Short mmCIF file of C-alpha atoms in Angstrom, two decimals:
data_model
loop_
_atom_site.label_atom_id
_atom_site.label_comp_id
_atom_site.label_asym_id
_atom_site.label_seq_id
_atom_site.Cartn_x
_atom_site.Cartn_y
_atom_site.Cartn_z
CA GLN A 1 -15.23 -0.28 4.67
CA SER A 2 -14.36 -4.05 5.03
CA ALA A 3 -11.07 -5.40 4.00
CA LEU A 4 -10.95 -7.55 0.76
CA THR A 5 -10.99 -11.27 1.57
CA GLN A 6 -7.97 -13.35 0.55
CA PRO A 7 -7.02 -16.96 1.78
CA ALA A 8 -4.66 -16.92 4.60
CA SER A 9 -2.28 -19.34 2.89
CA VAL A 10 -1.64 -20.92 -0.52
CA SER A 11 1.20 -23.41 -1.21
CA GLY A 12 2.77 -25.12 -4.13
CA SER A 13 5.75 -27.12 -5.32
CA PRO A 14 8.40 -25.66 -7.46
CA GLY A 15 7.30 -25.41 -11.16
CA GLN A 16 3.58 -25.31 -10.43
CA SER A 17 0.97 -22.75 -10.83
CA ILE A 18 -0.94 -21.19 -7.97
CA THR A 19 -3.66 -18.70 -7.66
CA VAL A 20 -4.56 -16.18 -5.12
CA SER A 21 -8.05 -15.02 -4.74
CA CYS A 22 -9.30 -11.52 -3.74
CA THR A 23 -13.04 -11.11 -3.05
CA GLY A 24 -14.67 -7.77 -2.76
CA THR A 25 -18.07 -6.03 -3.27
CA SER A 26 -19.73 -3.90 -5.94
CA SER A 27 -18.21 -0.82 -4.49
CA ASP A 28 -14.65 -2.03 -5.12
CA VAL A 29 -13.44 -5.04 -7.04
CA ALA A 30 -16.66 -5.53 -9.10
CA GLY A 31 -17.06 -1.88 -10.03
CA TYR A 32 -13.74 -0.71 -11.09
CA ASN A 33 -10.70 -2.23 -12.99
CA TYR A 34 -8.29 -0.74 -10.44
CA VAL A 35 -7.12 -3.91 -8.66
CA SER A 36 -3.43 -4.10 -7.84
CA TRP A 37 -1.22 -6.83 -6.33
CA TYR A 38 1.68 -6.51 -4.06
CA GLN A 39 4.52 -8.90 -2.91
CA GLN A 40 6.08 -8.48 0.45
CA HIS A 41 9.08 -10.42 1.72
CA PRO A 42 9.71 -10.45 5.60
CA GLY A 43 11.15 -7.20 6.78
CA LYS A 44 10.78 -5.48 3.30
CA ALA A 45 8.43 -3.00 1.71
CA PRO A 46 5.79 -4.16 -0.53
CA LYS A 47 6.43 -4.20 -4.21
CA LEU A 48 3.84 -3.69 -6.99
CA MET A 49 3.32 -6.81 -9.06
CA ILE A 50 0.17 -6.15 -10.98
CA TYR A 51 -1.94 -3.04 -11.65
CA GLU A 52 -5.29 -2.13 -13.16
CA VAL A 53 -6.20 -5.87 -12.85
CA SER A 54 -3.73 -7.47 -15.31
CA ASN A 55 -0.86 -5.06 -16.22
CA ARG A 56 2.78 -5.87 -15.18
CA PRO A 57 5.18 -3.11 -14.34
CA SER A 58 8.35 -3.07 -16.16
CA GLY A 59 10.83 -5.56 -14.61
CA VAL A 60 8.16 -8.01 -13.07
CA SER A 61 8.38 -11.50 -14.34
CA ASP A 62 5.74 -12.68 -16.86
CA ARG A 63 5.25 -15.65 -14.46
CA PHE A 64 2.78 -13.37 -12.59
CA SER A 65 -0.51 -12.68 -14.06
CA GLY A 66 -3.83 -11.07 -12.79
CA SER A 67 -7.51 -11.25 -13.89
CA LYS A 68 -10.90 -10.36 -12.59
CA SER A 69 -14.26 -11.75 -12.77
CA GLY A 70 -17.26 -10.07 -11.06
CA ASN A 71 -16.41 -9.29 -7.38
CA ALA A 72 -13.39 -11.53 -7.42
CA ALA A 73 -9.77 -10.73 -8.56
CA SER A 74 -7.07 -13.34 -8.91
CA LEU A 75 -3.26 -13.37 -8.90
CA THR A 76 -1.72 -16.45 -10.71
CA ILE A 77 1.93 -17.34 -10.29
CA SER A 78 3.25 -19.85 -12.84
CA GLY A 79 6.42 -21.84 -12.70
CA LEU A 80 6.54 -21.42 -9.04
CA GLN A 81 10.17 -20.53 -7.77
CA ALA A 82 11.49 -20.42 -4.22
CA GLU A 83 11.92 -16.55 -4.41
CA ASP A 84 8.14 -16.38 -4.85
CA GLU A 85 7.64 -17.30 -1.17
CA ALA A 86 6.14 -14.19 0.44
CA ASP A 87 3.08 -12.42 1.49
CA TYR A 88 0.79 -11.01 -1.21
CA TYR A 89 -1.86 -8.42 -0.90
CA CYS A 90 -4.39 -7.13 -3.26
CA VAL A 91 -5.59 -3.58 -3.18
CA SER A 92 -8.82 -2.06 -4.94
CA TYR A 93 -10.03 1.49 -5.61
CA SER A 94 -13.35 1.71 -3.60
CA SER A 95 -16.15 4.22 -3.88
CA SER A 96 -16.78 4.10 -0.25
CA ASN A 97 -15.26 6.36 2.30
CA THR A 98 -12.07 4.49 2.08
CA PRO A 99 -10.69 4.99 -1.57
CA SER A 100 -7.99 2.34 -1.11
CA VAL A 101 -9.10 -1.08 0.29
CA PHE A 102 -6.54 -3.62 1.18
CA GLY A 103 -6.97 -7.37 1.13
CA THR A 104 -6.31 -9.42 4.23
CA GLY A 105 -3.03 -10.92 2.74
CA THR A 106 -1.90 -14.28 1.57
CA ARG A 107 1.13 -16.20 2.60
CA VAL A 108 2.49 -18.11 -0.32
CA THR A 109 4.74 -21.06 0.61
CA VAL A 110 6.82 -23.12 -1.89
CA LEU A 111 6.99 -26.57 -0.60
CA GLN B 1 13.79 7.32 -10.87
CA VAL B 2 11.66 8.36 -8.03
CA GLN B 3 12.52 7.31 -4.42
CA LEU B 4 10.85 7.82 -1.15
CA GLN B 5 12.52 7.87 2.39
CA GLU B 6 10.55 8.08 5.57
CA SER B 7 11.91 9.56 8.79
CA GLY B 8 10.58 9.61 12.34
CA PRO B 9 11.41 9.51 15.97
CA GLY B 10 11.39 5.67 16.30
CA LEU B 11 9.84 5.94 19.89
CA VAL B 12 7.05 7.99 21.24
CA LYS B 13 5.17 7.97 24.53
CA PRO B 14 1.55 7.33 24.85
CA SER B 15 -0.64 10.35 24.35
CA GLN B 16 2.06 12.30 22.57
CA THR B 17 1.95 13.48 18.94
CA LEU B 18 3.72 11.50 16.21
CA SER B 19 5.10 13.13 13.17
CA LEU B 20 6.65 11.26 10.23
CA THR B 21 8.07 12.87 7.02
CA CYS B 22 8.51 11.35 3.60
CA THR B 23 11.10 12.91 1.43
CA VAL B 24 10.82 12.45 -2.39
CA SER B 25 13.79 12.30 -4.45
CA GLY B 26 14.28 11.89 -8.23
CA GLY B 27 11.06 13.63 -9.12
CA SER B 28 8.77 16.56 -8.08
CA ILE B 29 6.05 16.08 -5.50
CA THR B 30 4.13 18.52 -7.74
CA ASN B 31 3.67 16.11 -10.46
CA GLY B 32 -0.13 16.17 -10.76
CA GLY B 33 -0.24 12.57 -11.73
CA TYR B 34 0.10 11.18 -8.12
CA PHE B 35 -1.27 10.94 -4.71
CA TRP B 36 1.21 10.70 -1.97
CA SER B 37 0.20 8.03 0.47
CA TRP B 38 0.66 6.64 3.96
CA ILE B 39 0.32 3.04 4.76
CA ARG B 40 1.04 1.23 8.12
CA GLN B 41 1.64 -2.46 9.08
CA HIS B 42 1.07 -3.56 12.61
CA PRO B 43 3.55 -6.21 14.01
CA GLY B 44 2.64 -9.49 12.29
CA LYS B 45 -0.37 -8.17 10.45
CA GLY B 46 -1.53 -6.88 7.24
CA LEU B 47 -1.41 -3.51 5.56
CA GLU B 48 -3.69 -0.63 6.65
CA TRP B 49 -4.32 2.52 4.28
CA ILE B 50 -4.01 5.73 6.50
CA GLY B 51 -4.46 8.41 3.87
CA TYR B 52 -3.07 10.45 1.03
CA ILE B 53 -2.39 14.02 -0.05
CA TYR B 54 -2.32 15.57 -3.47
CA PHE B 55 0.10 18.40 -4.37
CA ASP B 56 -2.68 20.88 -4.15
CA GLY B 57 -3.18 20.01 -0.44
CA GLY B 58 -6.33 17.91 -0.95
CA THR B 59 -6.48 14.88 1.32
CA ARG B 60 -8.37 11.73 2.08
CA TYR B 61 -8.10 9.88 5.37
CA ASN B 62 -9.04 6.56 6.67
CA PRO B 63 -12.27 7.26 8.63
CA SER B 64 -11.02 5.08 11.51
CA LEU B 65 -8.20 7.50 12.13
CA LYS B 66 -9.52 10.77 10.93
CA SER B 67 -9.98 12.39 14.42
CA GLN B 68 -6.24 12.07 15.26
CA LEU B 69 -4.66 12.35 11.83
CA SER B 70 -3.24 15.06 9.56
CA ILE B 71 -1.42 14.79 6.40
CA SER B 72 0.52 17.91 5.06
CA ILE B 73 2.67 18.68 2.18
CA ASP B 74 5.86 20.94 1.77
CA THR B 75 6.36 21.29 -2.02
CA SER B 76 9.48 23.66 -1.35
CA LYS B 77 11.15 20.61 0.40
CA ASN B 78 9.68 17.92 -1.86
CA GLN B 79 8.11 16.15 1.40
CA PHE B 80 4.97 15.29 2.79
CA SER B 81 4.21 14.51 6.50
CA LEU B 82 1.90 12.43 8.69
CA THR B 83 0.84 13.90 12.11
CA LEU B 84 -0.98 11.48 14.55
CA SER B 85 -2.14 12.84 17.80
CA SER B 86 -2.92 11.04 21.12
CA VAL B 87 -1.08 7.88 20.17
CA THR B 88 -1.48 4.56 21.89
CA ALA B 89 0.11 1.23 21.82
CA ALA B 90 -2.26 0.48 19.16
CA ASP B 91 -0.26 2.89 16.84
CA THR B 92 2.79 0.83 17.06
CA ALA B 93 3.55 -0.21 13.45
CA VAL B 94 5.91 0.13 10.59
CA TYR B 95 4.83 3.25 8.61
CA TYR B 96 5.39 3.35 4.80
CA CYS B 97 4.98 6.20 2.46
CA ALA B 98 4.15 5.49 -1.15
CA ARG B 99 3.37 6.97 -4.47
CA LEU B 100 -0.26 6.25 -5.65
CA GLY B 101 -1.23 6.82 -9.32
CA ALA B 102 -3.94 9.39 -9.60
CA TYR B 103 -4.77 10.45 -13.11
CA SER B 104 -2.38 8.31 -15.13
CA SER B 105 -1.28 4.74 -15.09
CA PRO B 106 -0.72 2.88 -12.84
CA LYS B 107 -4.02 4.36 -11.62
CA TYR B 108 -4.87 3.66 -7.97
CA ALA B 109 -1.81 1.46 -7.48
CA MET B 110 1.17 2.32 -5.43
CA ASP B 111 4.37 1.80 -7.57
CA VAL B 112 6.90 3.41 -5.47
CA TRP B 113 7.41 2.71 -1.79
CA GLY B 114 9.76 3.84 1.04
CA GLN B 115 11.65 1.36 2.94
CA GLY B 116 9.39 1.94 5.98
CA THR B 117 10.00 3.38 9.35
CA THR B 118 9.21 1.63 12.65
CA LEU B 119 7.27 3.30 15.29
CA THR B 120 7.09 2.12 18.83
CA VAL B 121 4.59 3.81 21.33
CA SER B 122 5.74 3.13 24.76
CA SER B 123 6.36 4.83 28.16
#
């Protein structure tokens, strides 16, 4: 099972909006509404930011939103803040022999 | 509030068997709503799914690790464990345990993570 494809890096200025893409296949992203997004700061454990494509866990800022179209999911961060600088990973359920498929990861930089 | 805590040896020699344990506190590991998962991260790299176990002992493993991997559960101790045999330098990584939603929301999302434990394979 191949990893989901994410851009290596995305950057933006404070206050701007950025979008991180996550591209999969019909066996994962396109086939199920079980895409989640995680934020990871250096030396820290990942933190769930979005689940089931577009739902935010309690305590996660509403500046974070998720969506999906076909085989591509997206994470949008609006009103970019310095604290948003981190690595972001998408994960999807997959009907392949690997039920949890991770994305390649995206480094978000706040300029 | 459920918390997870990994524990392990930190350093193992090549060809040895690695054992890591994840202790669940603040909730029961027999909660049927979750899979109990292991994920690892090689130095400077992305996340890799290792496998998970359900409270009844059912497991799913990453096919690339299946030959050397075993995940078990001890409901009396509220713990689950990972055993990796014949380790090499390629198994050097930070290992995380996490709770993965199974039959209730957040379905197939990992909402609780341990802090991670660093494993180095070196002679």
